[in-house]
CSV table of C-alpha atoms in Angstrom, one decimal:
chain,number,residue,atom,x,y,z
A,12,UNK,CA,2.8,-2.1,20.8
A,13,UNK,CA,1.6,-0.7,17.6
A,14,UNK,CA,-1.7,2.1,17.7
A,15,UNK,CA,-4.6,2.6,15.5
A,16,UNK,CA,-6.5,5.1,15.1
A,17,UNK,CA,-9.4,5.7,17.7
A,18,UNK,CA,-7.3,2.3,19.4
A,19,UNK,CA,-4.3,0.5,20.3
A,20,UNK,CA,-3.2,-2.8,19.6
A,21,UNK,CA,-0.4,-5.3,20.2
A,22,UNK,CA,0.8,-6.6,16.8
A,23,UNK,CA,4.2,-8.3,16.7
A,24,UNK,CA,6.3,-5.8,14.2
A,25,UNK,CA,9.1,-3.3,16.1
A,26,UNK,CA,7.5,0.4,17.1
A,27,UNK,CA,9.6,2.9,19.2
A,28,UNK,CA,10.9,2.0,22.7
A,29,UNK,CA,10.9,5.1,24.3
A,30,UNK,CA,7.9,6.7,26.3
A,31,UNK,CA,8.1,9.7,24.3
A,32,UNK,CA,7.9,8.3,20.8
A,33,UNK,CA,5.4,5.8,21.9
A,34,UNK,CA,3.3,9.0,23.1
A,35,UNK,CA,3.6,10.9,20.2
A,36,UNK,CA,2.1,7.9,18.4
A,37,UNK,CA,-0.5,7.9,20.5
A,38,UNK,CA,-1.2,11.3,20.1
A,39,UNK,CA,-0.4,11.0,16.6
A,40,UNK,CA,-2.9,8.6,15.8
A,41,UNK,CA,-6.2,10.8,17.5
A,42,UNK,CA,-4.6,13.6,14.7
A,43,UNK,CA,-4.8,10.6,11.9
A,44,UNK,CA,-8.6,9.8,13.0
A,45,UNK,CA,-9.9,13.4,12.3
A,46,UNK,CA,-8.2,13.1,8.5
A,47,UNK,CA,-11.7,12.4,6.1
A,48,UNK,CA,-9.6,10.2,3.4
A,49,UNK,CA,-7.8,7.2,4.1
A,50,UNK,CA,-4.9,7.8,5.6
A,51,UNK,CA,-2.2,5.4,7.0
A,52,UNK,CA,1.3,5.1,8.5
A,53,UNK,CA,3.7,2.8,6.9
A,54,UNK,CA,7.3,1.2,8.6
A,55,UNK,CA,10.2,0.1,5.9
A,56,UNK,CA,8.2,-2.7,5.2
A,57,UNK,CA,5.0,-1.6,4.4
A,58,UNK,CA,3.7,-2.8,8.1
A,59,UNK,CA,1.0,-0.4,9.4
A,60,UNK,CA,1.4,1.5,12.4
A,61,UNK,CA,-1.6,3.5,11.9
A,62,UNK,CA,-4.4,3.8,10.2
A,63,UNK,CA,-7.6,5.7,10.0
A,64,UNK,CA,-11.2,5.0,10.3
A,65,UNK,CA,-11.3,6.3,6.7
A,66,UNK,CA,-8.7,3.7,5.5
A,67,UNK,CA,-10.1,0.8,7.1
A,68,UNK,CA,-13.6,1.5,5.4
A,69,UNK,CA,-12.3,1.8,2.1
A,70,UNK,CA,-11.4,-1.6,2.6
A,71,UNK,CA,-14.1,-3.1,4.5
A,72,UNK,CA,-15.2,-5.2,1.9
A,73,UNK,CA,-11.7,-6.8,1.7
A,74,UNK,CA,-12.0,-10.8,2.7
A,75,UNK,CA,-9.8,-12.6,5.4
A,76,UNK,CA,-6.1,-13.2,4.1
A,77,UNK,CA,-3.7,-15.3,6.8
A,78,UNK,CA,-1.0,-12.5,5.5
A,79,UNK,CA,-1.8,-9.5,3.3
A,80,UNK,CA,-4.9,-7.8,5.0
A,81,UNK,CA,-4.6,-4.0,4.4
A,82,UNK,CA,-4.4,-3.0,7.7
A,83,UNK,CA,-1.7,-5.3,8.7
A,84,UNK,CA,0.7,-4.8,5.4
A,85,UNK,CA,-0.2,-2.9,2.6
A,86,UNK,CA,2.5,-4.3,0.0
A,87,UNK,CA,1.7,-7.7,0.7
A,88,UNK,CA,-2.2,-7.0,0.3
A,89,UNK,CA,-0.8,-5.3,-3.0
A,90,UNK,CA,0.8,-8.0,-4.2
A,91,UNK,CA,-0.5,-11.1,-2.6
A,92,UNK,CA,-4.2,-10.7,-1.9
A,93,UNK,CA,-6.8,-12.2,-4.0
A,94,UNK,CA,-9.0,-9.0,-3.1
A,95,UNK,CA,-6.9,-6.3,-4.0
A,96,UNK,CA,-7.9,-5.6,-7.6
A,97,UNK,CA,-11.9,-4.7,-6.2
A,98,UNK,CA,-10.6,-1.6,-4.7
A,99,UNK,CA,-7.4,-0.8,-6.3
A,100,UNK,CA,-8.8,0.2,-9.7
A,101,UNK,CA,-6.2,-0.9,-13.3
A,102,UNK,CA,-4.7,-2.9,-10.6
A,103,UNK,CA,-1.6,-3.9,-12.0
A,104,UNK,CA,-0.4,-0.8,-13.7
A,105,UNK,CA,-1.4,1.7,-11.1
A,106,UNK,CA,-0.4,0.1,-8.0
A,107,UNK,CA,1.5,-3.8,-8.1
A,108,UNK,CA,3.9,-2.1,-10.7
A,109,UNK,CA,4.7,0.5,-8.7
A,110,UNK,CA,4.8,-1.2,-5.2
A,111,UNK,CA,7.0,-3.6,-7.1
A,112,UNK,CA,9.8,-1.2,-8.1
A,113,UNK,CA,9.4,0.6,-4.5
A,114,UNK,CA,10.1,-3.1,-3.2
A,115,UNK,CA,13.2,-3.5,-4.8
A,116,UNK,CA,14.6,-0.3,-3.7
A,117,UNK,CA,14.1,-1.7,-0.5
A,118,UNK,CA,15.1,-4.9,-1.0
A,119,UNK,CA,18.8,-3.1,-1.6
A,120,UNK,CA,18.4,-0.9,1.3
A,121,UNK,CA,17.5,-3.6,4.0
A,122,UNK,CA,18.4,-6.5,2.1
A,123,UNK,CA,18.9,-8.8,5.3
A,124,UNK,CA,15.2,-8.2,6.5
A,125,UNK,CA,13.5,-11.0,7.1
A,126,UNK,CA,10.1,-9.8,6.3
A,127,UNK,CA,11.4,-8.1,3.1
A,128,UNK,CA,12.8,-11.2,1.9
A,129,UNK,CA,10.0,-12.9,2.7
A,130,UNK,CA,8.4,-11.6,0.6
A,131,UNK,CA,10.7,-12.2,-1.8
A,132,UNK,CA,10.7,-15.8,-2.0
A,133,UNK,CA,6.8,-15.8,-2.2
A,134,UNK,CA,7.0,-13.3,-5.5
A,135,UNK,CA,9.4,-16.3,-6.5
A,136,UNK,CA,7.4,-18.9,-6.2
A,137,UNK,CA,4.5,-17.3,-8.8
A,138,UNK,CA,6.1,-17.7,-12.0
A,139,UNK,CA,4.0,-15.3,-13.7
A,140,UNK,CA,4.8,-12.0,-11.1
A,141,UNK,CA,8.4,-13.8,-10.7
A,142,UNK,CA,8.9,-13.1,-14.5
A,143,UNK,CA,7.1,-9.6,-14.1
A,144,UNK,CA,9.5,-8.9,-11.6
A,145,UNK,CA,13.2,-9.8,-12.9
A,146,UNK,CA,12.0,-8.9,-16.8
A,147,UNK,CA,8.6,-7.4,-16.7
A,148,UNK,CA,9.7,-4.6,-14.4
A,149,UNK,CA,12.6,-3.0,-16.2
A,150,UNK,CA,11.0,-2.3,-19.1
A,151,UNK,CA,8.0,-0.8,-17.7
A,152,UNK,CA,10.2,1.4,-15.9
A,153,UNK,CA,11.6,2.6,-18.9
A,154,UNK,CA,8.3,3.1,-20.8
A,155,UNK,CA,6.8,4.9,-18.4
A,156,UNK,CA,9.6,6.8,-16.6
A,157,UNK,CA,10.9,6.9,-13.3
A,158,UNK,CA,8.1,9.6,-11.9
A,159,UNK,CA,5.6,6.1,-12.4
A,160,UNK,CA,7.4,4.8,-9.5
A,161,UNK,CA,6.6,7.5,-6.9
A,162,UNK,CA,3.9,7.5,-4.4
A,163,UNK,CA,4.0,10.8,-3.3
A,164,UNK,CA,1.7,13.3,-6.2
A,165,UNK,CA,0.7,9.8,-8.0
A,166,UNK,CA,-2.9,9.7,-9.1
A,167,UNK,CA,-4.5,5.9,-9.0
A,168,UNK,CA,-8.1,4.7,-9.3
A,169,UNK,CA,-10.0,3.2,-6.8
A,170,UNK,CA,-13.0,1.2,-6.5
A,171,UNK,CA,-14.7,2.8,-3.0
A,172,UNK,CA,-17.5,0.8,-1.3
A,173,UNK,CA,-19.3,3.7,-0.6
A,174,UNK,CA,-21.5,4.5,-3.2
A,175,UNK,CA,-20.7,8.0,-3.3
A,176,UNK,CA,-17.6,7.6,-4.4
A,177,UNK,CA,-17.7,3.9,-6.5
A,178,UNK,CA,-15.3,4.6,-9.3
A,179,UNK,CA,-13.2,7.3,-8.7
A,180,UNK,CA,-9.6,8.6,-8.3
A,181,UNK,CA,-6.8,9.3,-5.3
A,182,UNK,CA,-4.3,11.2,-5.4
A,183,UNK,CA,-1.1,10.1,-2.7
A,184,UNK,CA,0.0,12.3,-0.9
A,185,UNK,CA,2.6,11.5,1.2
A,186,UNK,CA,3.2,14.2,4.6
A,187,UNK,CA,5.5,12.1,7.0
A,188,UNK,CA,6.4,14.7,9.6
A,189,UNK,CA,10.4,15.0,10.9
A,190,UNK,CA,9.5,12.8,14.1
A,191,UNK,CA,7.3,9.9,11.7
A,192,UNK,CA,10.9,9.8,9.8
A,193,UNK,CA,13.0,9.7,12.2
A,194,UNK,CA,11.6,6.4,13.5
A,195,UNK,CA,11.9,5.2,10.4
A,196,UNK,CA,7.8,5.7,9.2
A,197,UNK,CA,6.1,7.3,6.1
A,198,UNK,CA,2.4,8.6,6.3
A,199,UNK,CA,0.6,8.4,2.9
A,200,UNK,CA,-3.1,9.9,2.3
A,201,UNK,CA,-5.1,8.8,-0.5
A,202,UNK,CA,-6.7,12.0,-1.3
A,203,UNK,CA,-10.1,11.1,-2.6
A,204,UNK,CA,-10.9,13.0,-6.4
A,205,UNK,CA,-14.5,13.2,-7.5
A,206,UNK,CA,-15.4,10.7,-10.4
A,207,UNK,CA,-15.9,12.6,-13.8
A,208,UNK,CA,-19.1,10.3,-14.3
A,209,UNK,CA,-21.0,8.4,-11.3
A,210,UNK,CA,-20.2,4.9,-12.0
A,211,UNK,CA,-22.1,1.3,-11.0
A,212,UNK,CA,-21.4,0.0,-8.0
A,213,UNK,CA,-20.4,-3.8,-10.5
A,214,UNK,CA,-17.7,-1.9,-11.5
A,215,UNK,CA,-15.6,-3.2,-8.9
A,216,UNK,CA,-13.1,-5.5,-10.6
A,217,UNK,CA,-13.0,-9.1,-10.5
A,218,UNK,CA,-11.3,-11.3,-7.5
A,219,UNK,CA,-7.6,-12.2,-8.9
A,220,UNK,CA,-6.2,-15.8,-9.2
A,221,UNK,CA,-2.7,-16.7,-7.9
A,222,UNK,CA,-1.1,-16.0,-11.1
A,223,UNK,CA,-2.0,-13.1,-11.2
A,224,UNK,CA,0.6,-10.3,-12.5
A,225,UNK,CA,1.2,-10.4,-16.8
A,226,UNK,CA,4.4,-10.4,-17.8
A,227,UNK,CA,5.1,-6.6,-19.1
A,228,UNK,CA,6.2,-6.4,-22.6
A,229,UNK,CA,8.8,-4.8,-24.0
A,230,UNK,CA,8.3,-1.0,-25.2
A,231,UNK,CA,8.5,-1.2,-29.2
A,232,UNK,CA,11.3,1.0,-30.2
């Protein structure tokens, strides 16, 4: 059984077997829930163990998805879901890029997990983020260094649904304690950065089609 913040819930994705890990989640998660930005706790493959009240509302507005809701798995919401560029703000460079390249690292770690290569073979079957992917990828890598890739210090726009924030900025944090690592989690908090100028709420950007990812030039040299 997998927790939530302010809840548990059964959800079919492996969480410790011992009593004391499972407590510590527990107790872990009333610790998450008292955490003002969105905060959430991540497995190998982006499946959430927990999340707080403050993640799920930055989100709220997120429609139903059969696989890539936010609080279920955050790469394939990323990636995959139709509603991810109306809160994740310059959706492509700031975040699918980057959850991209953290994929393939762990693609080569755990390359015989079934979920990750699921995922896999769905990226394959878009042409246009296939061909982001295998070419697109490299090459943005190299034009905007390897620091791009990181989570942890990363600043990214958002588009929050409270209209205090609207248009703004997080900065990701990431402060997975010794016992959340050695279980094999990450805990990321999306610290939330004033907006230089208040913003409309039709900011939001627009709902994405399948094809969805352009394929990322070459840097001129």
């Amino acid at each position: 059984m997998a927790y939530q913040a302010g809840g548990r819930r059964p959800v079919p994705r492996p969480v410790p077997d011992s009593p004391r890990a499972q407590a510590y989640l527990q107790d872990y998660a009333a610790y998450l829930e008292a955490v003002s930005f969105p905060s959430v706790v991540l497995d190998h493959r982006w499946d959430v163990v927990l999340a707080n009240t403050a993640f799920r509302t930055l989100f709220r507005d997120v429609g139903p998805h059969p696989t890539a809701l936010p609080d279920d798995n955050f790469l394939r919401f990323v990636l995959f879901h139709p509603d991810a560029a109306t809160v994740l703000g310059d959706h492509e460079a700031s975040w699918c890029l980057p959850m991209l390249a953290r994929f393939a690292e762990a693609l080569e770690r755990h390359g015989h997990d079934p979920a990750l290569q699921a995922v896999r073979r769905e990226i394959a079957q878009d042409p246009i983020m296939e061909a982001a992917y295998r070419q697109g990828l490299p090459h943005w890598i190299h034009a905007v260094g390897e620091d791009a890739v990181e989570h942890d210090g990363a600043v990214r726009p958002l588009l929050h649904p409270d209209p205090r924030w609207g248009a703004t900025q997080c900065r990701i944090v990431d402060e997975t304690p010794r016992t959340l690592s050695e279980s094999g989690f990450a805990r990321l908090t999306m610290v939330l950065r004033e907006a230089p100028t208040p913003a409309p709420r039709r900011a939001r950007g627009p709902r994405r089609t399948a094809g969805h990812l352009s394929v990322v030039p070459a840097p001129e040299v």
